[in-house]
mmCIF file of C-alpha atoms in Angstrom:
data_model
loop_
_atom_site.group_PDB
_atom_site.id
_atom_site.type_symbol
_atom_site.label_atom_id
_atom_site.label_comp_id
_atom_site.label_asym_id
_atom_site.label_seq_id
_atom_site.Cartn_x
_atom_site.Cartn_y
_atom_site.Cartn_z
ATOM 1 C CA MET A 949 0.000 0.000 0.000
ATOM 2 C CA ARG A 950 2.828 2.409 0.748
ATOM 3 C CA GLU A 951 4.361 1.771 -2.665
ATOM 4 C CA ALA A 952 1.012 2.212 -4.435
ATOM 5 C CA GLY A 953 0.391 5.474 -2.582
ATOM 6 C CA LEU A 954 3.800 6.897 -3.470
ATOM 7 C CA MET A 955 3.395 5.856 -7.099
ATOM 8 C CA VAL A 956 0.253 7.999 -7.303
ATOM 9 C CA ALA A 957 1.833 10.813 -5.271
ATOM 10 C CA ASP A 958 4.897 10.921 -7.496
ATOM 11 C CA LYS A 959 2.753 11.521 -10.585
ATOM 12 C CA SER A 960 0.530 14.131 -8.972
ATOM 13 C CA ALA A 961 0.576 17.916 -8.968
ATOM 14 C CA HIS A 962 1.110 17.642 -5.188
ATOM 15 C CA ARG A 963 4.391 15.747 -5.347
ATOM 16 C CA ALA A 964 6.223 18.515 -3.440
ATOM 17 C CA GLN A 965 3.994 18.017 -0.370
ATOM 18 C CA ARG A 966 4.708 15.849 2.679
ATOM 19 C CA PHE A 967 3.295 12.326 2.406
ATOM 20 C CA PHE A 968 2.432 10.403 5.558
ATOM 21 C CA LEU A 969 2.709 6.621 5.308
ATOM 22 C CA ASN A 970 1.223 4.363 7.967
ATOM 23 C CA THR A 971 2.819 1.331 9.550
ATOM 24 C CA HIS A 972 1.432 -1.573 11.523
ATOM 25 C CA PRO A 973 2.615 -1.602 15.169
ATOM 26 C CA GLN A 974 4.197 -5.049 14.719
ATOM 27 C CA GLU A 975 6.379 -3.742 11.843
ATOM 28 C CA VAL A 976 8.263 -1.158 13.873
ATOM 29 C CA GLY A 977 11.855 -2.139 14.459
ATOM 30 C CA THR A 978 11.828 -5.031 11.980
ATOM 31 C CA LEU A 979 14.334 -5.582 9.233
ATOM 32 C CA GLN A 980 11.472 -6.023 6.755
ATOM 33 C CA LEU A 981 10.157 -2.521 7.401
ATOM 34 C CA ASN A 982 13.604 -0.969 7.111
ATOM 35 C CA GLU A 983 14.266 -2.798 3.837
ATOM 36 C CA SER A 984 10.896 -1.808 2.368
ATOM 37 C CA LEU A 985 11.475 1.846 3.297
ATOM 38 C CA ARG A 986 14.944 1.748 1.758
ATOM 39 C CA ALA A 987 13.414 0.394 -1.467
ATOM 40 C CA LEU A 988 10.795 3.169 -1.423
ATOM 41 C CA ARG A 989 13.454 5.827 -0.985
ATOM 42 C CA GLU A 990 15.442 4.408 -3.900
ATOM 43 C CA GLN A 991 12.318 4.371 -6.065
ATOM 44 C CA TYR A 992 11.116 7.838 -4.976
ATOM 45 C CA PRO A 993 14.241 9.818 -4.050
ATOM 46 C CA GLU A 994 12.617 13.260 -4.226
ATOM 47 C CA LEU A 995 9.385 12.737 -2.268
ATOM 48 C CA HIS A 996 9.003 14.162 1.249
ATOM 49 C CA ILE A 997 8.083 11.033 3.222
ATOM 50 C CA THR A 998 6.972 10.878 6.847
ATOM 51 C CA ILE A 999 6.494 7.460 8.446
ATOM 52 C CA GLU A 1000 3.622 7.263 10.940
ATOM 53 C CA ILE A 1001 3.631 4.871 13.817
ATOM 54 C CA HIS A 1002 0.795 4.495 16.284
ATOM 55 C CA GLU A 1003 1.577 5.678 19.789
ATOM 56 C CA ALA A 1004 0.949 2.140 21.099
ATOM 57 C CA ALA A 1005 4.000 0.942 19.142
ATOM 58 C CA VAL A 1006 6.247 3.447 20.920
ATOM 59 C CA THR A 1007 7.213 1.288 23.873
ATOM 60 C CA ASP A 1008 10.991 0.849 23.719
ATOM 61 C CA PRO A 1009 13.132 3.991 23.500
ATOM 62 C CA ALA A 1010 16.183 2.128 22.162
ATOM 63 C CA THR A 1011 14.169 0.600 19.306
ATOM 64 C CA MET A 1012 12.598 3.967 18.504
ATOM 65 C CA LEU A 1013 15.950 5.759 18.512
ATOM 66 C CA ALA A 1014 17.394 3.140 16.147
ATOM 67 C CA PHE A 1015 14.324 3.428 13.909
ATOM 68 C CA ARG A 1016 14.517 7.216 13.873
ATOM 69 C CA THR A 1017 18.224 6.991 12.980
ATOM 70 C CA SER A 1018 17.468 4.676 10.061
ATOM 71 C CA LEU A 1019 14.735 7.072 8.881
ATOM 72 C CA ARG A 1020 17.168 10.000 9.022
ATOM 73 C CA GLU A 1021 19.618 8.015 6.867
ATOM 74 C CA LEU A 1022 16.790 7.535 4.355
ATOM 75 C CA ARG A 1023 15.854 11.245 4.495
ATOM 76 C CA MET A 1024 12.469 10.352 5.958
ATOM 77 C CA GLU A 1025 10.704 11.786 8.982
ATOM 78 C CA LEU A 1026 9.039 10.101 11.942
ATOM 79 C CA SER A 1027 5.514 10.829 13.139
ATOM 80 C CA TYR A 1028 3.706 9.466 16.184
ATOM 81 C CA ASP A 1029 0.028 8.987 15.316
ATOM 82 C CA ASP A 1030 -3.011 9.300 17.613
ATOM 83 C CA PHE A 1031 -1.074 10.916 20.474
ATOM 84 C CA GLY A 1032 -3.266 11.131 23.548
ATOM 85 C CA ALA A 1033 -5.647 8.366 22.432
ATOM 86 C CA GLY A 1034 -4.322 5.874 24.910
ATOM 87 C CA GLN A 1035 -1.401 5.917 27.252
ATOM 88 C CA GLY A 1036 0.221 9.137 26.115
ATOM 89 C CA ARG A 1037 3.726 7.708 26.218
ATOM 90 C CA LEU A 1038 5.210 10.912 27.630
ATOM 91 C CA LEU A 1039 8.518 9.331 28.655
ATOM 92 C CA GLU A 1040 9.024 7.794 25.228
ATOM 93 C CA LEU A 1041 8.110 11.123 23.647
ATOM 94 C CA ALA A 1042 10.845 12.816 25.670
ATOM 95 C CA ASP A 1043 13.398 10.069 24.978
ATOM 96 C CA CYS A 1044 12.764 9.914 21.224
ATOM 97 C CA PRO A 1045 10.796 12.914 19.981
ATOM 98 C CA PRO A 1046 9.335 12.499 16.493
ATOM 99 C CA ASP A 1047 9.454 15.071 13.722
ATOM 100 C CA VAL A 1048 5.634 15.328 13.764
ATOM 101 C CA LEU A 1049 3.267 14.598 16.643
ATOM 102 C CA LYS A 1050 -0.304 13.923 15.504
ATOM 103 C CA PHE A 1051 -2.729 14.724 18.322
ATOM 104 C CA ASP A 1052 -5.693 12.340 18.363
ATOM 105 C CA MET A 1053 -9.010 13.685 17.137
ATOM 106 C CA GLN A 1054 -10.619 13.002 20.516
ATOM 107 C CA LEU A 1055 -8.446 15.780 21.940
ATOM 108 C CA ILE A 1056 -9.404 18.145 19.105
ATOM 109 C CA ARG A 1057 -13.142 17.579 18.662
ATOM 110 C CA GLY A 1058 -15.098 20.402 20.233
ATOM 111 C CA ILE A 1059 -11.958 22.060 21.623
ATOM 112 C CA ASP A 1060 -13.495 25.456 20.883
ATOM 113 C CA SER A 1061 -16.289 24.771 23.391
ATOM 114 C CA ALA A 1062 -14.286 22.656 25.849
ATOM 115 C CA THR A 1063 -13.652 23.694 29.423
ATOM 116 C CA ALA A 1064 -10.787 26.057 30.105
ATOM 117 C CA THR A 1065 -9.003 23.232 31.933
ATOM 118 C CA ARG A 1066 -9.188 20.922 28.917
ATOM 119 C CA GLN A 1067 -8.052 23.689 26.585
ATOM 120 C CA GLU A 1068 -5.105 24.527 28.836
ATOM 121 C CA LEU A 1069 -4.108 20.850 29.050
ATOM 122 C CA LEU A 1070 -4.036 20.581 25.258
ATOM 123 C CA ALA A 1071 -2.204 23.897 24.880
ATOM 124 C CA THR A 1072 0.405 22.682 27.389
ATOM 125 C CA LEU A 1073 0.914 19.452 25.426
ATOM 126 C CA VAL A 1074 1.292 21.460 22.202
ATOM 127 C CA ARG A 1075 3.888 23.751 23.832
ATOM 128 C CA MET A 1076 5.699 20.687 25.167
ATOM 129 C CA SER A 1077 5.866 19.138 21.697
ATOM 130 C CA VAL A 1078 7.192 22.388 20.210
ATOM 131 C CA ASP A 1079 9.802 22.598 22.986
ATOM 132 C CA LEU A 1080 10.933 19.081 21.998
ATOM 133 C CA GLY A 1081 11.420 20.260 18.409
ATOM 134 C CA THR A 1082 8.346 18.417 17.169
ATOM 135 C CA ILE A 1083 5.750 19.790 14.758
ATOM 136 C CA PRO A 1084 2.266 19.486 16.344
ATOM 137 C CA LEU A 1085 -0.548 18.323 14.047
ATOM 138 C CA ALA A 1086 -4.247 18.450 15.012
ATOM 139 C CA GLU A 1087 -6.228 15.461 13.726
ATOM 140 C CA GLY A 1088 -9.962 15.573 13.110
ATOM 141 C CA VAL A 1089 -10.448 19.320 12.678
ATOM 142 C CA GLU A 1090 -14.020 19.719 11.414
ATOM 143 C CA THR A 1091 -14.989 23.341 12.016
ATOM 144 C CA ASN A 1092 -13.575 26.811 11.580
ATOM 145 C CA ALA A 1093 -13.858 27.344 15.353
ATOM 146 C CA GLU A 1094 -11.761 24.218 16.063
ATOM 147 C CA HIS A 1095 -9.235 25.375 13.468
ATOM 148 C CA ASP A 1096 -8.975 28.838 15.052
ATOM 149 C CA VAL A 1097 -8.465 27.460 18.570
ATOM 150 C CA CYS A 1098 -5.884 24.955 17.331
ATOM 151 C CA ARG A 1099 -3.937 27.721 15.572
ATOM 152 C CA GLN A 1100 -4.070 29.850 18.750
ATOM 153 C CA MET A 1101 -2.696 26.890 20.720
ATOM 154 C CA GLY A 1102 0.274 26.604 18.395
ATOM 155 C CA PHE A 1103 -0.668 23.755 16.093
ATOM 156 C CA VAL A 1104 1.368 24.051 12.899
ATOM 157 C CA LEU A 1105 -0.416 21.396 10.836
ATOM 158 C CA GLY A 1106 -3.973 20.099 10.754
ATOM 159 C CA GLN A 1107 -6.020 17.446 9.074
ATOM 160 C CA GLY A 1108 -9.725 16.797 8.965
ATOM 161 C CA PHE A 1109 -12.932 17.495 7.104
ATOM 162 C CA TYR A 1110 -12.538 21.241 7.665
ATOM 163 C CA TYR A 1111 -9.638 21.190 5.189
ATOM 164 C CA GLY A 1112 -11.204 18.762 2.734
ATOM 165 C CA ARG A 1113 -13.187 15.579 2.370
ATOM 166 C CA PRO A 1114 -11.581 12.366 1.139
ATOM 167 C CA CYS A 1115 -11.508 12.257 -2.634
ATOM 168 C CA ALA A 1116 -9.637 10.707 -5.512
ATOM 169 C CA PHE A 1117 -6.055 11.908 -5.584
ATOM 170 C CA PRO A 1118 -5.339 13.964 -8.732
#
């Protein structure tokens, strides 16, 4: 699936954009994943590729540091997906900060009308990610009000229906 996605991306008018590619939690740290990513980089040397791993897969700092190092060698970035959906993994985040931290949509939905305490908690997490040198991304942004609050909190990137509905990739 990653190869098929990059094949389409490479031929598109959007080829200069960042492309996020998902992984399965059991793949992280395996030789197979590293070899497949190396093959993708050889096939698509110019694409801006970010590899997403689910926060549940971020359990061993040594494995994550080695994985991040291999991604750097391939000129790829690391993203932790669905941050805040489960255990948070704050220690692992500090030990091996990703390039992009995707905040789970459950933290974003209705943030414009959330309590001040909830908004401050999210804003603190965003500041923390920026302090770690990580780009914060808000997942599941559906309204202009959510977008505005996320921007005020310091989110740099966003994804969700507010920005566009799924469609065929040109």
